[in-house]
PDB file of C-alpha atoms in Angstrom:
ATOM      1  CA  MET A  18       0.073  -0.134   0.013  1.00 75.00           C
ATOM      2  CA  PRO A  19       1.033   2.898  -0.597  1.00 77.00           C
ATOM      3  CA  GLU A  20       2.833   5.635   1.922  1.00 90.00           C
ATOM      4  CA  ILE A  21       4.370   9.206   0.660  1.00 94.00           C
ATOM      5  CA  ALA A  22       6.403  11.430   3.412  1.00 96.00           C
ATOM      6  CA  VAL A  23       8.025  14.599   2.152  1.00 97.00           C
ATOM      7  CA  ALA A  24       9.347  17.831   3.607  1.00 96.00           C
ATOM      8  CA  LEU A  25       8.211  21.152   2.154  1.00 96.00           C
ATOM      9  CA  PRO A  26       9.487  24.564   2.899  1.00 95.00           C
ATOM     10  CA  ALA A  27       7.007  26.901   4.729  1.00 93.00           C
ATOM     11  CA  VAL A  28       6.775  29.338   1.288  1.00 94.00           C
ATOM     12  CA  PRO A  29       3.395  29.357  -0.496  1.00 94.00           C
ATOM     13  CA  GLU A  30       4.928  27.500  -3.461  1.00 95.00           C
ATOM     14  CA  SER A  31       4.652  24.510  -1.433  1.00 96.00           C
ATOM     15  CA  ILE A  32       1.180  24.564  -1.479  1.00 96.00           C
ATOM     16  CA  PRO A  33       0.468  23.626  -5.182  1.00 97.00           C
ATOM     17  CA  ARG A  34       4.098  21.782  -4.638  1.00 97.00           C
ATOM     18  CA  SER A  35       1.584  19.329  -1.950  1.00 97.00           C
ATOM     19  CA  ARG A  36      -0.983  19.090  -4.708  1.00 97.00           C
ATOM     20  CA  GLU A  37       1.691  17.760  -7.040  1.00 96.00           C
ATOM     21  CA  VAL A  38       3.075  15.532  -4.563  1.00 96.00           C
ATOM     22  CA  LEU A  39      -0.809  13.649  -4.832  1.00 96.00           C
ATOM     23  CA  GLU A  40      -0.079  12.295  -8.570  1.00 94.00           C
ATOM     24  CA  SER A  41       1.582   9.476  -7.291  1.00 93.00           C
ATOM     25  CA  LEU A  42      -1.593   7.870  -5.750  1.00 95.00           C
ATOM     26  CA  ARG A  43      -3.637   8.342  -9.525  1.00 93.00           C
ATOM     27  CA  SER A  44      -3.114   4.738 -10.242  1.00 92.00           C
ATOM     28  CA  GLU A  45      -4.497   3.652  -6.556  1.00 91.00           C
ATOM     29  CA  LEU A  46      -7.546   6.311  -5.703  1.00 94.00           C
ATOM     30  CA  ASP A  47     -10.305   7.455  -7.875  1.00 93.00           C
ATOM     31  CA  GLU A  48     -10.121  10.816  -9.598  1.00 93.00           C
ATOM     32  CA  SER A  49     -13.241  12.422  -7.102  1.00 93.00           C
ATOM     33  CA  VAL A  50     -11.110  11.139  -4.251  1.00 95.00           C
ATOM     34  CA  LEU A  51      -7.901  12.831  -5.477  1.00 96.00           C
ATOM     35  CA  ASP A  52      -9.979  15.686  -6.171  1.00 96.00           C
ATOM     36  CA  ASP A  53     -10.834  15.862  -2.470  1.00 96.00           C
ATOM     37  CA  LEU A  54      -7.128  15.048  -1.344  1.00 97.00           C
ATOM     38  CA  ARG A  55      -5.532  18.255  -3.522  1.00 97.00           C
ATOM     39  CA  LEU A  56      -8.160  20.737  -1.582  1.00 97.00           C
ATOM     40  CA  ILE A  57      -7.322  19.325   1.590  1.00 97.00           C
ATOM     41  CA  VAL A  58      -3.618  19.240   1.406  1.00 97.00           C
ATOM     42  CA  SER A  59      -4.226  22.793  -0.140  1.00 97.00           C
ATOM     43  CA  GLU A  60      -6.077  24.053   2.706  1.00 95.00           C
ATOM     44  CA  LEU A  61      -3.680  22.688   5.752  1.00 95.00           C
ATOM     45  CA  VAL A  62      -0.626  23.442   3.580  1.00 95.00           C
ATOM     46  CA  THR A  63      -2.209  26.958   3.424  1.00 93.00           C
ATOM     47  CA  ASN A  64      -3.277  26.919   7.302  1.00 90.00           C
ATOM     48  CA  SER A  65       0.196  25.921   8.058  1.00 91.00           C
ATOM     49  CA  ILE A  66       1.993  29.043   5.902  1.00 90.00           C
ATOM     50  CA  ARG A  67      -0.712  31.669   7.333  1.00 84.00           C
ATOM     51  CA  HIS A  68      -1.275  30.893  10.938  1.00 76.00           C
ATOM     52  CA  ALA A  69       2.027  28.944  12.321  1.00 72.00           C
ATOM     53  CA  GLY A  70       4.523  31.620  12.297  1.00 78.00           C
ATOM     54  CA  LEU A  71       7.028  29.362  10.549  1.00 82.00           C
ATOM     55  CA  ARG A  72      10.290  30.730   9.042  1.00 85.00           C
ATOM     56  CA  SER A  73      10.758  29.676   5.747  1.00 84.00           C
ATOM     57  CA  SER A  74      13.135  27.193   6.220  1.00 84.00           C
ATOM     58  CA  ASP A  75      11.237  25.697   8.846  1.00 87.00           C
ATOM     59  CA  PRO A  76      10.018  22.094   7.558  1.00 92.00           C
ATOM     60  CA  ILE A  77       6.514  21.403   7.121  1.00 95.00           C
ATOM     61  CA  ASP A  78       6.458  17.542   7.111  1.00 96.00           C
ATOM     62  CA  LEU A  79       3.340  15.643   4.817  1.00 97.00           C
ATOM     63  CA  GLU A  80       2.609  11.771   5.315  1.00 97.00           C
ATOM     64  CA  ILE A  81      -0.083  10.161   3.335  1.00 97.00           C
ATOM     65  CA  SER A  82      -0.300   6.652   4.158  1.00 96.00           C
ATOM     66  CA  VAL A  83      -3.277   4.472   1.913  1.00 96.00           C
ATOM     67  CA  THR A  84      -4.717   1.058   2.956  1.00 94.00           C
ATOM     68  CA  ASP A  85      -7.509  -0.632   1.869  1.00 93.00           C
ATOM     69  CA  SER A  86     -10.049   1.100   4.263  1.00 95.00           C
ATOM     70  CA  THR A  87      -8.705   4.226   4.702  1.00 96.00           C
ATOM     71  CA  ILE A  88      -6.701   6.937   3.712  1.00 97.00           C
ATOM     72  CA  ARG A  89      -4.691   8.982   6.527  1.00 97.00           C
ATOM     73  CA  LEU A  90      -2.973  12.232   5.731  1.00 97.00           C
ATOM     74  CA  GLU A  91      -0.978  13.974   8.057  1.00 97.00           C
ATOM     75  CA  LEU A  92       0.884  17.438   8.372  1.00 96.00           C
ATOM     76  CA  ARG A  93       3.621  18.378  11.127  1.00 94.00           C
ATOM     77  CA  ASP A  94       5.005  21.669  11.731  1.00 92.00           C
ATOM     78  CA  ARG A  95       6.903  23.467  14.609  1.00 87.00           C
ATOM     79  CA  GLY A  96       3.863  26.143  14.309  1.00 78.00           C
ATOM     80  CA  ARG A  97       2.865  27.698  17.474  1.00 66.00           C
ATOM     81  CA  GLY A  98       0.047  25.091  17.332  1.00 58.00           C
ATOM     82  CA  PHE A  99      -2.826  25.029  16.001  1.00 56.00           C
ATOM     83  CA  ALA A 100      -6.071  27.670  16.422  1.00 53.00           C
ATOM     84  CA  PRO A 101      -8.983  26.664  18.193  1.00 51.00           C
ATOM     85  CA  PRO A 102     -10.897  23.931  16.558  1.00 50.00           C
ATOM     86  CA  PRO A 103     -12.959  25.718  13.545  1.00 50.00           C
ATOM     87  CA  SER A 104     -16.341  26.683  13.742  1.00 53.00           C
ATOM     88  CA  PRO A 105     -17.730  24.869  10.879  1.00 52.00           C
ATOM     89  CA  ASN A 106     -21.188  26.372  12.062  1.00 54.00           C
ATOM     90  CA  ASN A 107     -19.809  29.894  11.113  1.00 54.00           C
ATOM     91  CA  PRO A 108     -17.701  29.520   8.269  1.00 49.00           C
ATOM     92  CA  PHE A 109     -18.418  33.038   7.069  1.00 52.00           C
ATOM     93  CA  GLN A 110     -15.509  34.137   9.487  1.00 54.00           C
ATOM     94  CA  GLU A 111     -12.810  35.306   8.061  1.00 53.00           C
ATOM     95  CA  SER A 112      -9.824  31.942   8.501  1.00 57.00           C
ATOM     96  CA  GLY A 113     -13.040  29.838   8.852  1.00 76.00           C
ATOM     97  CA  TRP A 114     -13.668  28.755   4.969  1.00 86.00           C
ATOM     98  CA  GLY A 115     -10.617  26.522   5.019  1.00 89.00           C
ATOM     99  CA  LEU A 116     -11.386  24.158   7.987  1.00 87.00           C
ATOM    100  CA  PHE A 117     -14.777  23.834   7.062  1.00 90.00           C
ATOM    101  CA  LEU A 118     -14.156  22.753   3.953  1.00 93.00           C
ATOM    102  CA  VAL A 119     -11.643  20.446   5.392  1.00 93.00           C
ATOM    103  CA  SER A 120     -14.478  18.669   7.598  1.00 92.00           C
ATOM    104  CA  GLN A 121     -16.592  18.911   5.066  1.00 93.00           C
ATOM    105  CA  LEU A 122     -14.557  15.954   3.006  1.00 95.00           C
ATOM    106  CA  THR A 123     -13.184  13.467   5.953  1.00 96.00           C
ATOM    107  CA  ASP A 124     -14.267  11.246   7.974  1.00 96.00           C
ATOM    108  CA  ARG A 125     -12.127  12.346  10.910  1.00 96.00           C
ATOM    109  CA  TRP A 126      -9.648  14.915  11.983  1.00 94.00           C
ATOM    110  CA  GLY A 127      -7.642  16.231  14.574  1.00 92.00           C
ATOM    111  CA  VAL A 128      -5.114  18.240  15.995  1.00 89.00           C
ATOM    112  CA  SER A 129      -2.391  17.486  18.455  1.00 89.00           C
ATOM    113  CA  THR A 130       0.773  19.435  20.026  1.00 86.00           C
ATOM    114  CA  GLU A 131       3.734  17.857  21.298  1.00 85.00           C
ATOM    115  CA  ASP A 132       7.357  18.911  22.037  1.00 85.00           C
ATOM    116  CA  GLY A 133       6.579  21.856  20.026  1.00 83.00           C
ATOM    117  CA  MET A 134       5.616  19.956  17.255  1.00 88.00           C
ATOM    118  CA  THR A 135       1.848  20.377  15.905  1.00 90.00           C
ATOM    119  CA  THR A 136       0.288  17.355  13.912  1.00 93.00           C
ATOM    120  CA  VAL A 137      -3.419  17.800  12.124  1.00 93.00           C
ATOM    121  CA  TRP A 138      -4.512  15.087  10.645  1.00 95.00           C
ATOM    122  CA  ILE A 139      -7.137  13.657   8.131  1.00 96.00           C
ATOM    123  CA  GLU A 140      -8.703  10.306   7.627  1.00 97.00           C
ATOM    124  CA  ILE A 141     -10.847   9.402   4.866  1.00 97.00           C
ATOM    125  CA  TYR A 142     -12.818   5.723   5.059  1.00 96.00           C
ATOM    126  CA  ARG A 143     -12.566   4.006   1.872  1.00 92.00           C
ATOM    127  CA  LYS A 144     -15.849   2.291  -0.176  1.00 78.00           C
ATOM    128  CA  PRO A 145     -15.471  -1.373  -0.968  1.00 71.00           C
ATOM    129  CA  SER A 146     -15.944  -0.507  -4.632  1.00 58.00           C
ATOM    130  CA  GLU A 147     -12.402   1.749  -4.526  1.00 50.00           C
TER     131      GLU A 147
ATOM    132  CA  MET B  19       5.638  27.484 -10.341  1.00 53.00           C
ATOM    133  CA  ASN B  20       1.917  28.201 -10.220  1.00 63.00           C
ATOM    134  CA  PRO B  21       1.061  30.260 -12.864  1.00 82.00           C
ATOM    135  CA  ILE B  22      -2.513  31.359 -13.568  1.00 94.00           C
ATOM    136  CA  VAL B  23      -3.270  33.342 -17.070  1.00 96.00           C
ATOM    137  CA  LEU B  24      -5.783  36.269 -16.699  1.00 97.00           C
ATOM    138  CA  ASP B  25      -7.737  38.096 -19.594  1.00 96.00           C
ATOM    139  CA  ALA B  26     -10.079  40.857 -20.236  1.00 97.00           C
ATOM    140  CA  THR B  27     -12.585  41.118 -23.256  1.00 97.00           C
ATOM    141  CA  PHE B  28     -14.250  44.506 -23.171  1.00 96.00           C
ATOM    142  CA  ASP B  29     -18.061  45.062 -24.540  1.00 94.00           C
ATOM    143  CA  ASP B  30     -20.026  47.744 -23.635  1.00 91.00           C
ATOM    144  CA  GLY B  31     -20.768  47.939 -19.775  1.00 94.00           C
ATOM    145  CA  THR B  32     -19.912  44.608 -19.762  1.00 96.00           C
ATOM    146  CA  VAL B  33     -16.089  43.446 -18.663  1.00 97.00           C
ATOM    147  CA  ARG B  34     -15.712  39.462 -18.775  1.00 97.00           C
ATOM    148  CA  VAL B  35     -12.492  37.947 -16.727  1.00 98.00           C
ATOM    149  CA  ARG B  36     -11.259  34.762 -17.892  1.00 98.00           C
ATOM    150  CA  PHE B  37      -9.131  32.657 -15.281  1.00 98.00           C
ATOM    151  CA  GLU B  38      -6.698  29.882 -16.746  1.00 98.00           C
ATOM    152  CA  GLY B  39      -4.970  27.948 -14.099  1.00 97.00           C
ATOM    153  CA  GLU B  40      -5.023  27.426 -10.414  1.00 97.00           C
ATOM    154  CA  LEU B  41      -6.403  29.700  -7.476  1.00 97.00           C
ATOM    155  CA  ASP B  42      -4.418  29.345  -4.326  1.00 97.00           C
ATOM    156  CA  LEU B  43      -2.408  31.690  -1.849  1.00 95.00           C
ATOM    157  CA  THR B  44      -0.184  32.012  -4.563  1.00 96.00           C
ATOM    158  CA  THR B  45      -2.052  33.456  -7.415  1.00 97.00           C
ATOM    159  CA  VAL B  46      -4.809  35.088  -5.553  1.00 97.00           C
ATOM    160  CA  PRO B  47      -2.620  38.433  -5.226  1.00 96.00           C
ATOM    161  CA  ASN B  48      -2.088  38.456  -8.897  1.00 96.00           C
ATOM    162  CA  ALA B  49      -6.273  37.534  -9.584  1.00 97.00           C
ATOM    163  CA  GLU B  50      -6.963  40.266  -7.002  1.00 97.00           C
ATOM    164  CA  GLU B  51      -4.748  42.896  -8.856  1.00 97.00           C
ATOM    165  CA  PHE B  52      -6.244  42.277 -12.470  1.00 97.00           C
ATOM    166  CA  VAL B  53      -9.777  42.648 -11.131  1.00 98.00           C
ATOM    167  CA  SER B  54      -9.456  45.400  -8.661  1.00 97.00           C
ATOM    168  CA  ASN B  55      -7.781  47.058 -11.670  1.00 97.00           C
ATOM    169  CA  ILE B  56     -10.302  46.784 -13.793  1.00 97.00           C
ATOM    170  CA  GLU B  57     -13.309  47.596 -11.337  1.00 97.00           C
ATOM    171  CA  ARG B  58     -11.129  50.916 -10.577  1.00 96.00           C
ATOM    172  CA  GLU B  59     -10.160  51.950 -14.544  1.00 95.00           C
ATOM    173  CA  HIS B  60     -13.152  50.727 -16.214  1.00 94.00           C
ATOM    174  CA  ALA B  61     -16.009  50.717 -13.756  1.00 95.00           C
ATOM    175  CA  PRO B  62     -17.934  47.858 -15.394  1.00 97.00           C
ATOM    176  CA  ASP B  63     -21.982  47.680 -14.958  1.00 97.00           C
ATOM    177  CA  THR B  64     -21.556  43.828 -15.218  1.00 98.00           C
ATOM    178  CA  LEU B  65     -18.746  42.001 -14.540  1.00 98.00           C
ATOM    179  CA  VAL B  66     -18.253  38.438 -15.628  1.00 98.00           C
ATOM    180  CA  LEU B  67     -15.826  35.901 -14.293  1.00 98.00           C
ATOM    181  CA  ASP B  68     -15.438  32.867 -16.399  1.00 98.00           C
ATOM    182  CA  LEU B  69     -13.859  29.718 -14.377  1.00 98.00           C
ATOM    183  CA  ARG B  70     -14.305  27.305 -17.161  1.00 97.00           C
ATOM    184  CA  ASP B  71     -10.768  27.006 -17.850  1.00 97.00           C
ATOM    185  CA  LEU B  72      -9.947  27.177 -13.969  1.00 97.00           C
ATOM    186  CA  ARG B  73      -8.357  23.691 -13.055  1.00 96.00           C
ATOM    187  CA  PHE B  74      -8.586  24.026  -9.580  1.00 97.00           C
ATOM    188  CA  LEU B  75      -9.850  26.881  -6.568  1.00 97.00           C
ATOM    189  CA  ASP B  76      -9.159  26.225  -2.709  1.00 96.00           C
ATOM    190  CA  SER B  77     -10.325  28.402   0.265  1.00 95.00           C
ATOM    191  CA  SER B  78      -8.137  31.298  -0.785  1.00 95.00           C
ATOM    192  CA  GLY B  79      -9.923  31.603  -4.048  1.00 96.00           C
ATOM    193  CA  LEU B  80     -12.894  31.477  -2.735  1.00 95.00           C
ATOM    194  CA  ARG B  81     -12.277  34.304  -0.226  1.00 93.00           C
ATOM    195  CA  PHE B  82     -11.170  36.347  -3.364  1.00 96.00           C
ATOM    196  CA  ILE B  83     -14.485  35.649  -5.240  1.00 96.00           C
ATOM    197  CA  LEU B  84     -16.434  36.343  -2.584  1.00 95.00           C
ATOM    198  CA  THR B  85     -14.128  39.519  -2.011  1.00 95.00           C
ATOM    199  CA  VAL B  86     -15.108  40.826  -5.686  1.00 97.00           C
ATOM    200  CA  ASP B  87     -18.562  39.797  -4.514  1.00 97.00           C
ATOM    201  CA  ALA B  88     -18.730  42.104  -1.921  1.00 96.00           C
ATOM    202  CA  ARG B  89     -17.423  44.831  -3.572  1.00 97.00           C
ATOM    203  CA  ALA B  90     -19.709  44.514  -6.594  1.00 97.00           C
ATOM    204  CA  ARG B  91     -22.661  44.703  -3.740  1.00 96.00           C
ATOM    205  CA  LYS B  92     -21.566  47.508  -2.134  1.00 97.00           C
ATOM    206  CA  GLU B  93     -20.906  49.459  -5.805  1.00 96.00           C
ATOM    207  CA  GLY B  94     -24.029  48.406  -7.747  1.00 97.00           C
ATOM    208  CA  ARG B  95     -22.119  46.155  -9.942  1.00 97.00           C
ATOM    209  CA  ARG B  96     -23.649  43.070 -11.232  1.00 98.00           C
ATOM    210  CA  LEU B  97     -21.465  40.163 -10.965  1.00 98.00           C
ATOM    211  CA  ARG B  98     -21.839  36.862 -12.754  1.00 98.00           C
ATOM    212  CA  ILE B  99     -19.517  33.857 -12.289  1.00 98.00           C
ATOM    213  CA  VAL B 100     -19.493  30.929 -15.484  1.00 97.00           C
ATOM    214  CA  SER B 101     -19.339  27.954 -13.427  1.00 96.00           C
ATOM    215  CA  GLY B 102     -15.753  26.050 -13.673  1.00 96.00           C
ATOM    216  CA  PRO B 103     -15.449  22.268 -13.977  1.00 95.00           C
ATOM    217  CA  GLU B 104     -16.779  19.832 -11.296  1.00 94.00           C
ATOM    218  CA  ALA B 105     -13.262  20.315  -9.490  1.00 94.00           C
ATOM    219  CA  VAL B 106     -14.072  24.006  -9.067  1.00 96.00           C
ATOM    220  CA  HIS B 107     -17.833  24.478  -8.740  1.00 96.00           C
ATOM    221  CA  ARG B 108     -18.038  21.992  -6.193  1.00 95.00           C
ATOM    222  CA  VAL B 109     -16.024  24.214  -3.635  1.00 96.00           C
ATOM    223  CA  PHE B 110     -19.012  26.573  -4.296  1.00 95.00           C
ATOM    224  CA  ARG B 111     -21.753  23.787  -3.635  1.00 94.00           C
ATOM    225  CA  ILE B 112     -19.645  22.555  -0.269  1.00 93.00           C
ATOM    226  CA  ALA B 113     -19.840  26.321   1.111  1.00 91.00           C
ATOM    227  CA  LEU B 114     -22.837  26.574   0.334  1.00 88.00           C
ATOM    228  CA  LEU B 115     -22.677  29.295  -1.923  1.00 90.00           C
ATOM    229  CA  GLU B 116     -24.366  28.605  -4.923  1.00 89.00           C
ATOM    230  CA  LYS B 117     -27.191  30.433  -4.086  1.00 89.00           C
ATOM    231  CA  ARG B 118     -25.103  33.325  -2.675  1.00 91.00           C
ATOM    232  CA  LEU B 119     -23.776  33.872  -6.446  1.00 95.00           C
ATOM    233  CA  GLU B 120     -25.107  34.032  -9.625  1.00 96.00           C
ATOM    234  CA  PHE B 121     -23.690  31.203 -11.504  1.00 96.00           C
ATOM    235  CA  VAL B 122     -24.585  31.096 -15.358  1.00 93.00           C
ATOM    236  CA  GLU B 123     -24.141  28.781 -17.714  1.00 81.00           C
ATOM    237  CA  GLU B 124     -21.892  29.255 -21.122  1.00 76.00           C
ATOM    238  CA  LYS B 125     -24.599  30.220 -23.828  1.00 62.00           C
ATOM    239  CA  GLU B 126     -26.231  32.510 -21.642  1.00 55.00           C
ATOM    240  CA  VAL B 127     -23.175  34.873 -21.375  1.00 53.00           C
ATOM    241  CA  ASP B 128     -21.936  34.253 -24.536  1.00 54.00           C
ATOM    242  CA  GLY B 129     -25.553  35.664 -26.071  1.00 46.00           C
ATOM    243  CA  ALA B 130     -25.848  38.390 -23.718  1.00 44.00           C
TER     244      ALA B 130
END
């Protein structure tokens, strides 16, 4: 089962780059699932770059694993943590849209902070037909 | 490198802006400058954003379009959006914005 692990610099150009990384999953996943992942990874990397207060030399670690049952994507950075979990009920606020979209496109997601590292992860359950 | 191509067509009081490429945090500043210059310099009655050649849009692109919409409402300008491909249009659908914005089919705009 495919696994991807890349380190991206904390610069805006890593946003389109993170979407390109997903191309290696093209043979494994349906185009509609790839569309979901492109949007999710774009939102999470954007969030990291806009809100984590990183220097451009700080890495953002992106890991994706695909099993028969689950697609899991993790983004880890040395940022100052995560804004309080979003407000999907009030997406009209300035930064709410990105995480609102993430919450709509995933089955589970979460955030954790440990030893100065913040990890945000998402899971998508795969349908048997895929 | 994540280029975006923007071009504008002027027809009486209508300006049509075509987007080709991807709209995210790296390309929104170019799009914002292009569109706000047109609003300022040409003061169109109707502004059409043609998203048919847009391949990707995320919440940064969504916020940009909402900003253009807010300015249009404030300044009394009509904003019409030619729907993009599914990967683009579904972002508006998920965000429940299909009804808030005026989406049109290609031929309606061409015939206008």
